[in-house]
PDB file of C-alpha atoms in Angstrom:
ATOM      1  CA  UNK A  13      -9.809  31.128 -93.718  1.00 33.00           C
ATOM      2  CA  UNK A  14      -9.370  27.063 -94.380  1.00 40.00           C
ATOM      3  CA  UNK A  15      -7.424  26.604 -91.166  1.00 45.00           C
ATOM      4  CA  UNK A  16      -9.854  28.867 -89.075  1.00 47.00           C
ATOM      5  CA  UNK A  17     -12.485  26.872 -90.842  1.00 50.00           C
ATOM      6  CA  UNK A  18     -10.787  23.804 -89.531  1.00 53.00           C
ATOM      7  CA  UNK A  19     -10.116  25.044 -85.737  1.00 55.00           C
ATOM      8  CA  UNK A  20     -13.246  26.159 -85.392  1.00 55.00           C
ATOM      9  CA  UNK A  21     -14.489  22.670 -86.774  1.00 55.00           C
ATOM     10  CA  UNK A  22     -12.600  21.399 -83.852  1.00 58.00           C
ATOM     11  CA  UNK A  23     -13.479  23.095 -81.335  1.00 61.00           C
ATOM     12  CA  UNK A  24     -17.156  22.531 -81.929  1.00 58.00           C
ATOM     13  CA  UNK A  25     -16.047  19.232 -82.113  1.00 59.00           C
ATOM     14  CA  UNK A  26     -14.229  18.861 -78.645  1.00 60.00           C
ATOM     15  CA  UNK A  27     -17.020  20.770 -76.975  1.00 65.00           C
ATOM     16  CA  UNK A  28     -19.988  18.142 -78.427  1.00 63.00           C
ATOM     17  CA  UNK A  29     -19.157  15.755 -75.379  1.00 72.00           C
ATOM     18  CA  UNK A  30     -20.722  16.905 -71.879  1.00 73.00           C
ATOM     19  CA  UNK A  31     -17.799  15.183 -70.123  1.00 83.00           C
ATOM     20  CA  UNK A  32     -15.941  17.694 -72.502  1.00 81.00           C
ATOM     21  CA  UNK A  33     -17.785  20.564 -71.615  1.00 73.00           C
ATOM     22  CA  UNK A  34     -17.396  19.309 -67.672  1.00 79.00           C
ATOM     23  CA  UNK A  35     -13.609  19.063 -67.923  1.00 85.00           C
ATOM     24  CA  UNK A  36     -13.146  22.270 -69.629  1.00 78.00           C
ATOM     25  CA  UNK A  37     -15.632  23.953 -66.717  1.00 71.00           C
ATOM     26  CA  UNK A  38     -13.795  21.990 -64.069  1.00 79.00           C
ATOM     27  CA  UNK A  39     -10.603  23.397 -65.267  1.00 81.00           C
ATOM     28  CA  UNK A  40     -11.476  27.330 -65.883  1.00 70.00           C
ATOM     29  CA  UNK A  41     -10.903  27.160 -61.975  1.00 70.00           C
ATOM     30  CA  UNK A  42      -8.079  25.243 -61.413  1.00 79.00           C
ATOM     31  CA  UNK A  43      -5.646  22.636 -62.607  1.00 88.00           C
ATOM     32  CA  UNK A  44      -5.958  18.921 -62.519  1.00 91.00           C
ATOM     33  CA  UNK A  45      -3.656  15.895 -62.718  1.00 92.00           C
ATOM     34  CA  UNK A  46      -5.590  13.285 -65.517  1.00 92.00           C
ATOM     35  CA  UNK A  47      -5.787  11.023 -62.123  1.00 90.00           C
ATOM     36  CA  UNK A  48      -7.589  13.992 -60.315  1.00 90.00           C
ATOM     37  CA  UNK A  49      -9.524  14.383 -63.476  1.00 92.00           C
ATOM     38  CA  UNK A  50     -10.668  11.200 -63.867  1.00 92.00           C
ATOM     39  CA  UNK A  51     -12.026  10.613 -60.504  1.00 91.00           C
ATOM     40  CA  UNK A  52     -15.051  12.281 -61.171  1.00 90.00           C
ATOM     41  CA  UNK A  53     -16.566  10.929 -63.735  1.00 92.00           C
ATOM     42  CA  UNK A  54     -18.198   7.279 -64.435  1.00 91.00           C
ATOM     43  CA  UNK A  55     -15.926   6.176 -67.228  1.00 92.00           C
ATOM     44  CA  UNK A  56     -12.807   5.015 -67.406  1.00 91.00           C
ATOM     45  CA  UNK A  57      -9.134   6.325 -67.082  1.00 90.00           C
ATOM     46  CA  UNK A  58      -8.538   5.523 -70.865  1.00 91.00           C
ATOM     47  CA  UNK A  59     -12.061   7.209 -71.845  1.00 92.00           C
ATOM     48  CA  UNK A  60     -10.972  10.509 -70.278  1.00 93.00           C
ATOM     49  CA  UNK A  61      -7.504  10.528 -71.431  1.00 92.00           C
ATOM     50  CA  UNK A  62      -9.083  10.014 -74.918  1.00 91.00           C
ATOM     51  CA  UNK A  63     -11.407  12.740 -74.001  1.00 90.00           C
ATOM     52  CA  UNK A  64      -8.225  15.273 -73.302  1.00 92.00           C
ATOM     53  CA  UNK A  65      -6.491  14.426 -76.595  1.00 90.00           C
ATOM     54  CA  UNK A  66      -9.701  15.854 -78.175  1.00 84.00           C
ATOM     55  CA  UNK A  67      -9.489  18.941 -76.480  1.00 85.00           C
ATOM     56  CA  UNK A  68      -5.736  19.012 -76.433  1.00 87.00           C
ATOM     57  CA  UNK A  69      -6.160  18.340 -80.457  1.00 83.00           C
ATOM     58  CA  UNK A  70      -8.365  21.846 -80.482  1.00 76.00           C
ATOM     59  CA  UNK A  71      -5.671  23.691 -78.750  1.00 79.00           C
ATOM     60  CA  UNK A  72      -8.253  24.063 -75.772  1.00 81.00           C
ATOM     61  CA  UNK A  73      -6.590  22.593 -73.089  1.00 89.00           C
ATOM     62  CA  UNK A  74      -2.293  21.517 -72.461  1.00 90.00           C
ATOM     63  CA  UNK A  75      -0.434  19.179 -70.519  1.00 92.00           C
ATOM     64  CA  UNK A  76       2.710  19.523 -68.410  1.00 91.00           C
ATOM     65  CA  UNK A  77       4.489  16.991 -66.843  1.00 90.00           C
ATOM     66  CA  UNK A  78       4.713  17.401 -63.269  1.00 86.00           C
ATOM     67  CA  UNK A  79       6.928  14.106 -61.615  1.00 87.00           C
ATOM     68  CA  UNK A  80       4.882  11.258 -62.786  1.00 85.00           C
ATOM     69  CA  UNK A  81       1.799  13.061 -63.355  1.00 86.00           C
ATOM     70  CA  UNK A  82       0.588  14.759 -66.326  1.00 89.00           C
ATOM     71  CA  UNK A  83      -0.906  18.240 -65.219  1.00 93.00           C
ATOM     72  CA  UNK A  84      -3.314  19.882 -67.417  1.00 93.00           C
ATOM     73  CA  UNK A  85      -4.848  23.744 -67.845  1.00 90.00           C
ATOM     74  CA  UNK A  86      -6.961  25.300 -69.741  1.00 84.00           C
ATOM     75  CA  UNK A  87      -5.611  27.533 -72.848  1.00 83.00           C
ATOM     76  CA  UNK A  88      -7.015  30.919 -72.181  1.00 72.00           C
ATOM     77  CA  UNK A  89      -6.100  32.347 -75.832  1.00 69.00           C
ATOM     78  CA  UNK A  90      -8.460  29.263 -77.016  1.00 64.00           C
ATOM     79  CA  UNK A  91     -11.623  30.042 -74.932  1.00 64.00           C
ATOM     80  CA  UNK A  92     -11.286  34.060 -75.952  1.00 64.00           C
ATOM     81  CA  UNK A  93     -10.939  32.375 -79.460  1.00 65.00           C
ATOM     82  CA  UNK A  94     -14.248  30.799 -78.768  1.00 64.00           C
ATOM     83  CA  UNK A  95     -15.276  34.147 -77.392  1.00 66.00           C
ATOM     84  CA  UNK A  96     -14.480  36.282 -80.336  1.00 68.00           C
ATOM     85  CA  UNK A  97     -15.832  33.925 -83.283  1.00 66.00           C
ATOM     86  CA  UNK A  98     -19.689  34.328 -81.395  1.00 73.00           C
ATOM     87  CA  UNK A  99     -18.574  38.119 -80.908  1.00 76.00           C
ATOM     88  CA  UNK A 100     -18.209  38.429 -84.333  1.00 74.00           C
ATOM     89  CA  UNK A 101     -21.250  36.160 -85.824  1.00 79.00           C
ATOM     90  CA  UNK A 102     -23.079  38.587 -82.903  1.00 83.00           C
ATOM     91  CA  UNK A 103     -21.720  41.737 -84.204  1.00 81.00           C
ATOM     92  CA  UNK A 104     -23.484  41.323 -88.310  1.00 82.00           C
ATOM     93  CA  UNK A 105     -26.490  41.495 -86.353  1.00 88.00           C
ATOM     94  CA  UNK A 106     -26.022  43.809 -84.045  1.00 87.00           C
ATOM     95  CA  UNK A 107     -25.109  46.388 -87.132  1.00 85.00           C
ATOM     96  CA  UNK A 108     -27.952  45.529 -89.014  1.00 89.00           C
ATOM     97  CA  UNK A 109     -30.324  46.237 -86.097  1.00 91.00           C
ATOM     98  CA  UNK A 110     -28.699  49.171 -85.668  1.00 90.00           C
ATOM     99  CA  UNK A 111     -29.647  50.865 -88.979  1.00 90.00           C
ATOM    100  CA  UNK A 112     -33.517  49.043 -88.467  1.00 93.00           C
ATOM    101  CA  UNK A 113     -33.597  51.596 -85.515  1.00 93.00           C
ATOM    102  CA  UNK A 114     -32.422  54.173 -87.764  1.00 91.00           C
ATOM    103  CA  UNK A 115     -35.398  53.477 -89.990  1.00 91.00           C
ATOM    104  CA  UNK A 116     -38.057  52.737 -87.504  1.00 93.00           C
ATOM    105  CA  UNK A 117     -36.966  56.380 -85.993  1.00 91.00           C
ATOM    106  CA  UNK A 118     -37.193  58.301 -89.290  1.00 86.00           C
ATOM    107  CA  UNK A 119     -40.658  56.877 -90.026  1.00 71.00           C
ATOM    108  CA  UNK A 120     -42.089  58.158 -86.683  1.00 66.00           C
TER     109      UNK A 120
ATOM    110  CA  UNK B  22     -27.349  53.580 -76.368  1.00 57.00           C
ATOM    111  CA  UNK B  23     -28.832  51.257 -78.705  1.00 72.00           C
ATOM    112  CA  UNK B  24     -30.597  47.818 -77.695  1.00 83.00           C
ATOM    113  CA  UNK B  25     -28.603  44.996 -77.527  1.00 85.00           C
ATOM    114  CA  UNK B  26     -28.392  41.798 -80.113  1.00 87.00           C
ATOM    115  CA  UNK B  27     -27.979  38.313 -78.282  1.00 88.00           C
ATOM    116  CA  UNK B  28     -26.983  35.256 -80.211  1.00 86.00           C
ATOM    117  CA  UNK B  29     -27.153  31.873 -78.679  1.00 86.00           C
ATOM    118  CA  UNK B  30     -25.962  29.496 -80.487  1.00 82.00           C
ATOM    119  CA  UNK B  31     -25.148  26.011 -78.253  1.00 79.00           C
ATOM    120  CA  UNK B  32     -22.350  23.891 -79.378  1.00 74.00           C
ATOM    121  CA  UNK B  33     -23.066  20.683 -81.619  1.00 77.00           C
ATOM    122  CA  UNK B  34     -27.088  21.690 -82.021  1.00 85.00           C
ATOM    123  CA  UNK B  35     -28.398  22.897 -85.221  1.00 92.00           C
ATOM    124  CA  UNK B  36     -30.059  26.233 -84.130  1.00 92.00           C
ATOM    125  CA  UNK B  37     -29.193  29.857 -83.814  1.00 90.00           C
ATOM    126  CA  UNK B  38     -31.401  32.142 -81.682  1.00 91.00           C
ATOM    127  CA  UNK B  39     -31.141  35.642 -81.887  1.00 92.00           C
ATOM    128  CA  UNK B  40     -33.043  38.413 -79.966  1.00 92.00           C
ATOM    129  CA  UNK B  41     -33.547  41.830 -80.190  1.00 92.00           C
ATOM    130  CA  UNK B  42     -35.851  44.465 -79.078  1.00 92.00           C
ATOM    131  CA  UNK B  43     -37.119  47.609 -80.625  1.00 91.00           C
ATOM    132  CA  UNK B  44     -38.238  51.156 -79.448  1.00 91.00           C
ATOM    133  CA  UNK B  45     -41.208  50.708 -82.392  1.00 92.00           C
ATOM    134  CA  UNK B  46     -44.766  49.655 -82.363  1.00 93.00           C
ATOM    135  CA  UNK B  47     -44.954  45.716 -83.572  1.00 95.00           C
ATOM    136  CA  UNK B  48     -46.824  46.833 -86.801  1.00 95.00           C
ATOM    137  CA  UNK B  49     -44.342  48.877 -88.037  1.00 92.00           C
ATOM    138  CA  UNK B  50     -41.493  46.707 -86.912  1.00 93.00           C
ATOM    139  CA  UNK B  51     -43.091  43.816 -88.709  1.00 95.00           C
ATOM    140  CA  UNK B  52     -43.666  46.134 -91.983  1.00 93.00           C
ATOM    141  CA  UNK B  53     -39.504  46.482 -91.644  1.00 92.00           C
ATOM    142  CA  UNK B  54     -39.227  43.449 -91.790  1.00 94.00           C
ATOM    143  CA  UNK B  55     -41.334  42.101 -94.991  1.00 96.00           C
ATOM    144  CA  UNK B  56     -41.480  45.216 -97.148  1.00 94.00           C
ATOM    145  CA  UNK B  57     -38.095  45.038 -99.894  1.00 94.00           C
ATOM    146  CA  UNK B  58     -38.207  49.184-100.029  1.00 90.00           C
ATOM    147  CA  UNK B  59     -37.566  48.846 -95.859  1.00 89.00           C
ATOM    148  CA  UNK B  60     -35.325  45.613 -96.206  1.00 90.00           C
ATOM    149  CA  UNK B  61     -33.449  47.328 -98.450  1.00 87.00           C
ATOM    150  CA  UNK B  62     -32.179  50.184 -96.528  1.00 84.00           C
ATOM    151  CA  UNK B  63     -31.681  47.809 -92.846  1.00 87.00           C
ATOM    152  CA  UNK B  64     -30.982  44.290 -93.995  1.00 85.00           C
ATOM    153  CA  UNK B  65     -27.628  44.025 -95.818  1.00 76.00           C
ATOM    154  CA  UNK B  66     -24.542  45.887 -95.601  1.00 68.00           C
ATOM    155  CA  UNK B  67     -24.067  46.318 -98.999  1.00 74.00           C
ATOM    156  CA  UNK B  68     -25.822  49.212-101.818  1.00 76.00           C
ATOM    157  CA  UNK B  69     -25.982  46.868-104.294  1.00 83.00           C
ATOM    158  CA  UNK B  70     -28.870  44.444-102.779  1.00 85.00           C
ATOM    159  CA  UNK B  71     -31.750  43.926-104.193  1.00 92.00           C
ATOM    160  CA  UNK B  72     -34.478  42.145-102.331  1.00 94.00           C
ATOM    161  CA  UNK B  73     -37.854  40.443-103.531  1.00 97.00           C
ATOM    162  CA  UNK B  74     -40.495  39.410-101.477  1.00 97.00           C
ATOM    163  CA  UNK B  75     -44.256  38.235-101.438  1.00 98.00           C
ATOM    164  CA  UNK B  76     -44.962  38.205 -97.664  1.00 98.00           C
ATOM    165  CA  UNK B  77     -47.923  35.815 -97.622  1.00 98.00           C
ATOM    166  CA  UNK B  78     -48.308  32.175 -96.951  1.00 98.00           C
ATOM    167  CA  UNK B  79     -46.528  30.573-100.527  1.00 98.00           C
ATOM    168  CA  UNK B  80     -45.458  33.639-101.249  1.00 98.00           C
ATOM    169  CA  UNK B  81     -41.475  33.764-102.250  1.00 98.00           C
ATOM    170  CA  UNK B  82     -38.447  35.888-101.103  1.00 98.00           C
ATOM    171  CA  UNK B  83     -34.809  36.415-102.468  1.00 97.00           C
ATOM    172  CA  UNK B  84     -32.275  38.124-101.493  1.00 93.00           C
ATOM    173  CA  UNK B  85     -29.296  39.201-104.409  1.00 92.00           C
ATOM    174  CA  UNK B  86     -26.382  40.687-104.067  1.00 87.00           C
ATOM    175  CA  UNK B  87     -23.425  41.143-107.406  1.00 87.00           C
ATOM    176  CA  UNK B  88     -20.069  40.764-106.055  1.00 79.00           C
ATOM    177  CA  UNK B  89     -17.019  42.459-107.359  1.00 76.00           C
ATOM    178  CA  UNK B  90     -15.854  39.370-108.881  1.00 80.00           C
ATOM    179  CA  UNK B  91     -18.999  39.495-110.991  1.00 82.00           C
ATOM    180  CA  UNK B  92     -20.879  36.374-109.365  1.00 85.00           C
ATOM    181  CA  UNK B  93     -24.630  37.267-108.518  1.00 89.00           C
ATOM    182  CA  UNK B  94     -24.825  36.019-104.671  1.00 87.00           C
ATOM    183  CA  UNK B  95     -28.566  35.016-103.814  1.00 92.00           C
ATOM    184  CA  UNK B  96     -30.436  33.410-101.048  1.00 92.00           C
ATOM    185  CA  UNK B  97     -33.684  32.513-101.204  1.00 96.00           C
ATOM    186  CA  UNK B  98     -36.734  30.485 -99.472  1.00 98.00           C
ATOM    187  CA  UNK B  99     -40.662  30.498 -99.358  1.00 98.00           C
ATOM    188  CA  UNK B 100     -43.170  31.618 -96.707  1.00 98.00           C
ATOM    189  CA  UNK B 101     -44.632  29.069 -95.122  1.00 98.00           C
ATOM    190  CA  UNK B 102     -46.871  30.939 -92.820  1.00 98.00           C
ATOM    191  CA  UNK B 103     -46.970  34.694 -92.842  1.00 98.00           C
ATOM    192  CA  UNK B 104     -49.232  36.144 -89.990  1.00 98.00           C
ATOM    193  CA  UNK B 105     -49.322  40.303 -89.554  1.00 98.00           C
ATOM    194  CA  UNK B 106     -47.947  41.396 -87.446  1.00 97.00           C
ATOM    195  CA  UNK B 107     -46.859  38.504 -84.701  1.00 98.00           C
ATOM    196  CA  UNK B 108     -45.230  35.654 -86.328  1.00 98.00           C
ATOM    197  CA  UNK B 109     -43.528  34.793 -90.118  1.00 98.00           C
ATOM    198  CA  UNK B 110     -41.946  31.025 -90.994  1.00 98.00           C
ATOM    199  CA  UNK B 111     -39.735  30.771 -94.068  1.00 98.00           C
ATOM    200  CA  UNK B 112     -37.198  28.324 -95.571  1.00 98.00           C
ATOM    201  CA  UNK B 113     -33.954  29.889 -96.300  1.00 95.00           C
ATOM    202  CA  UNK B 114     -30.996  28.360 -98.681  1.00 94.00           C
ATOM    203  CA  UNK B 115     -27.887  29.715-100.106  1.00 90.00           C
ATOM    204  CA  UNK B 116     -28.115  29.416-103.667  1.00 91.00           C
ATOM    205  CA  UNK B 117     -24.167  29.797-104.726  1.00 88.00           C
ATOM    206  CA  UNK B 118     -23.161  26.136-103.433  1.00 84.00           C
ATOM    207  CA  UNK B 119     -23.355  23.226-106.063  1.00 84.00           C
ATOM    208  CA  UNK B 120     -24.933  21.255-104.025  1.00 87.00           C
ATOM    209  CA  UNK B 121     -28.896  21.547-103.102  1.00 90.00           C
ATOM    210  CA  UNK B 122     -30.433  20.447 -99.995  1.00 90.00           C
ATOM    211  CA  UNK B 123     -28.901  23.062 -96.919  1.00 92.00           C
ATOM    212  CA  UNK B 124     -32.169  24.120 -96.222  1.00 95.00           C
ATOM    213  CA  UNK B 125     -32.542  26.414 -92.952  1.00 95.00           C
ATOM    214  CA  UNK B 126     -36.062  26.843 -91.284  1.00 98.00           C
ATOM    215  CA  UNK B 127     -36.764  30.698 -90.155  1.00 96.00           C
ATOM    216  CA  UNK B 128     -38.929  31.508 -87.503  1.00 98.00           C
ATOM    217  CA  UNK B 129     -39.769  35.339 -86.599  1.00 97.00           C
ATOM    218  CA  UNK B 130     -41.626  35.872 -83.524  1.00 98.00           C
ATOM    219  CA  UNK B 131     -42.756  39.571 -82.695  1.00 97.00           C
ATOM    220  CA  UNK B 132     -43.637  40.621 -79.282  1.00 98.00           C
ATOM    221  CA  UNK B 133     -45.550  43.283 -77.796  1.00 98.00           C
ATOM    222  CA  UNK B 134     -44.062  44.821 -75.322  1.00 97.00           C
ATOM    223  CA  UNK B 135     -44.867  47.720 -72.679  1.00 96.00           C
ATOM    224  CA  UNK B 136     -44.761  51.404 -73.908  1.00 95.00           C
ATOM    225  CA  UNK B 137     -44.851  50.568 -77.581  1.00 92.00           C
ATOM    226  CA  UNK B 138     -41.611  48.463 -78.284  1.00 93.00           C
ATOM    227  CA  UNK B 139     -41.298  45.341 -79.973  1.00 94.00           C
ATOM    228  CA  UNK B 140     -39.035  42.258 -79.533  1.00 95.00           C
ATOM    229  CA  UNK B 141     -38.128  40.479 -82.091  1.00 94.00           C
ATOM    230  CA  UNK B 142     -37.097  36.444 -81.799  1.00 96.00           C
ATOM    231  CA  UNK B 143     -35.541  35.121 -84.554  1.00 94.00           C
ATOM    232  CA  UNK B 144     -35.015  31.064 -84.377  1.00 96.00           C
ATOM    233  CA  UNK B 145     -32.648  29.778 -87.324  1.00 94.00           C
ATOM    234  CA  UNK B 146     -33.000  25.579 -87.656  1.00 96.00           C
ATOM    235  CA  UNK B 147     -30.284  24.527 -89.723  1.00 95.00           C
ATOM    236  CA  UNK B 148     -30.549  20.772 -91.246  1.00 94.00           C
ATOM    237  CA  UNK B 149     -27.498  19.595 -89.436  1.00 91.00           C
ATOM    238  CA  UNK B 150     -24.750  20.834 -87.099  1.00 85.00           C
ATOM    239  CA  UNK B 151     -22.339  21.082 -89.968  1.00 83.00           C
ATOM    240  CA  UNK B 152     -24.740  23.450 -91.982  1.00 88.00           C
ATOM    241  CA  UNK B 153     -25.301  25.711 -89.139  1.00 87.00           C
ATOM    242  CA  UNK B 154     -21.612  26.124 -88.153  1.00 79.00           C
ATOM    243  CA  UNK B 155     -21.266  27.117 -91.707  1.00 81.00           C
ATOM    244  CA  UNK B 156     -23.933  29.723 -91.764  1.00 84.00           C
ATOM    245  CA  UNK B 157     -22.106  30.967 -88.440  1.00 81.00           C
ATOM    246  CA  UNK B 158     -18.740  31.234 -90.003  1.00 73.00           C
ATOM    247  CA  UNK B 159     -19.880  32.605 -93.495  1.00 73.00           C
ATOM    248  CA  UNK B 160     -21.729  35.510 -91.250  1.00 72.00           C
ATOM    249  CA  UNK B 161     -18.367  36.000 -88.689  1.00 61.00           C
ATOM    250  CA  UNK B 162     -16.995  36.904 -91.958  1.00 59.00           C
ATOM    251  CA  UNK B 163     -19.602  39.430 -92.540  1.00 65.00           C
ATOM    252  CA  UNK B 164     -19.491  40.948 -89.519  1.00 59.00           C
ATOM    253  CA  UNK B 165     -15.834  41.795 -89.326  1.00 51.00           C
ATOM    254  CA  UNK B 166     -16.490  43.398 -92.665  1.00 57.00           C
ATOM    255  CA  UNK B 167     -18.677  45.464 -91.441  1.00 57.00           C
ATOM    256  CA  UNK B 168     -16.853  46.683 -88.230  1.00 49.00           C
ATOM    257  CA  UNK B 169     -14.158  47.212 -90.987  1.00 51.00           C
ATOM    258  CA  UNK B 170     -16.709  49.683 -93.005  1.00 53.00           C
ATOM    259  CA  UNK B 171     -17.819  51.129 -89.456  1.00 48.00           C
ATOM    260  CA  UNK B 172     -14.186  51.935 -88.482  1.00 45.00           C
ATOM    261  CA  UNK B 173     -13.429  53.346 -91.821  1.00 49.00           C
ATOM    262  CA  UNK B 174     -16.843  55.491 -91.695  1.00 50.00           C
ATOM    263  CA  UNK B 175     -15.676  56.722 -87.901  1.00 45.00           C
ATOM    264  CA  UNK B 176     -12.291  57.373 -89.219  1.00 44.00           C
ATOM    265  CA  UNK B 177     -13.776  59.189 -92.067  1.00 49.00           C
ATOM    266  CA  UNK B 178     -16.175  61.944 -89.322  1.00 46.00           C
ATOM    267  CA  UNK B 179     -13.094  61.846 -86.869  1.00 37.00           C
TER     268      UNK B 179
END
């Protein structure tokens, strides 16, 4: 449970930015090259490669070398992590509202 | 086909929202919700929980469960506004950690809705982003207890 404790920690983490949150969007469609990457946003080239190492860091995203360029993707296992942990948190409650219907029926 | 719980809980802010709607009149839902004998029977997964609560502005409620390794586990807060049968605002806090201070603001809104249902919002303010990714984690592991106990129980009628 520590080291879930701790990946979830980071991935909380690496999603806090909105440039974060942007990349990750950007990239649930497609790849980019950090270049490509970096083009759109208002900051510089060392910012968002600092950026990536956070969200490389939380296992959220990886980078391939392609030539010169570093290519990166999104890890799908890590967003259906992300998935599953809210899945879960949703899932207490959904059991517990469960049985309230069993109650409010037995009372009418 | 039961109704359907949503959580929403952003990344890096401190609240958790969760909604839910009933097929029940708002009085009665509202009694479920701030009577111990009805508490009792909805609110925790466990037999063993005993619940206390004085529903009215001031009033106190706590929440006490033993655990198998013989430690008492209790959470607890006060009302700070209890209005029948639309709206209740407690503090909630977790009273097994050494340290005192990870407060949680609860806010219960119930809703009329058309032919006699109910919807429930429940807004959970935690102190700081850290505190409410705790509560989150501390009630994932709850849940996947209980779709444990579900399974077993389906297993069980199968």
């Amino acid at each position: 449970m520590v080291e879930q404790n701790i990946y979830i920690d980071n991935l909380f983490g690496s999603l806090a930015d909105p440039i974060r949150r942007d990349i990750l969007r950007r990239l649930t469609t497609t790849t980019y090259s950090i270049g490509q990457l970096a083009q759109n946003y208002d900051v510089s080239f060392a910012a968002i490669s600092k950026h990536l190492k956070v969200l490389e860091k939380a296992k959220l995203i990886h980078k391939n070398r392609r030539g010169n360029e570093q290519i990166v993707s999104i890890s799908p296992e890590a967003i259906k992590d992300a998935a599953y942990y809210l899945k879960q948190y949703e899932s207490l409650w959904q059991t517990r509202h469960n049985k309230l219907d069993t109650l409010l029926k037995e009372e009418s | 086909m039961s109704n359907k719980t949503t959580v929403t809980a952003q990344p890096n802010t401190t609240t958790i929202v969760i909604e839910r709607e009933f097929d029940a009149p708002r009085p009665k839902v509202f009694d479920a919700y701030t009577q111990a004998d009805k508490l009792e029977k909805w609110w925790s997964p466990s037999a063993t929980a005993k619940i206390e609560i004085d529903a009215r502005d001031g009033g106190m409620w706590k929440f006490s469960d033993p655990q198998d390794d013989g430690q008492l586990m209790t959470f607890y807060g006060y009302f700070h506004e209890v209005t029948a049968p639309e709206r209740i605002i407690q503090t909630e806090e977790f009273a097994n950690i050494d340290e005192r201070g990870h407060v949680a603001l609860d806010k219960y809104e119930f809703t009329e809705l058309d032919g006699d249902r109910t919807k429930v919002t429940l807004t959970m303010t935690y102190t700081s982003i850290a505190d409410r990714d705790a509560a989150m984690d501390s009630g994932m592991e709850e849940g996947v207890v209980q779709q444990f106990a579900n399974l077993d129980r389906l297993l069980l009628d199968a």
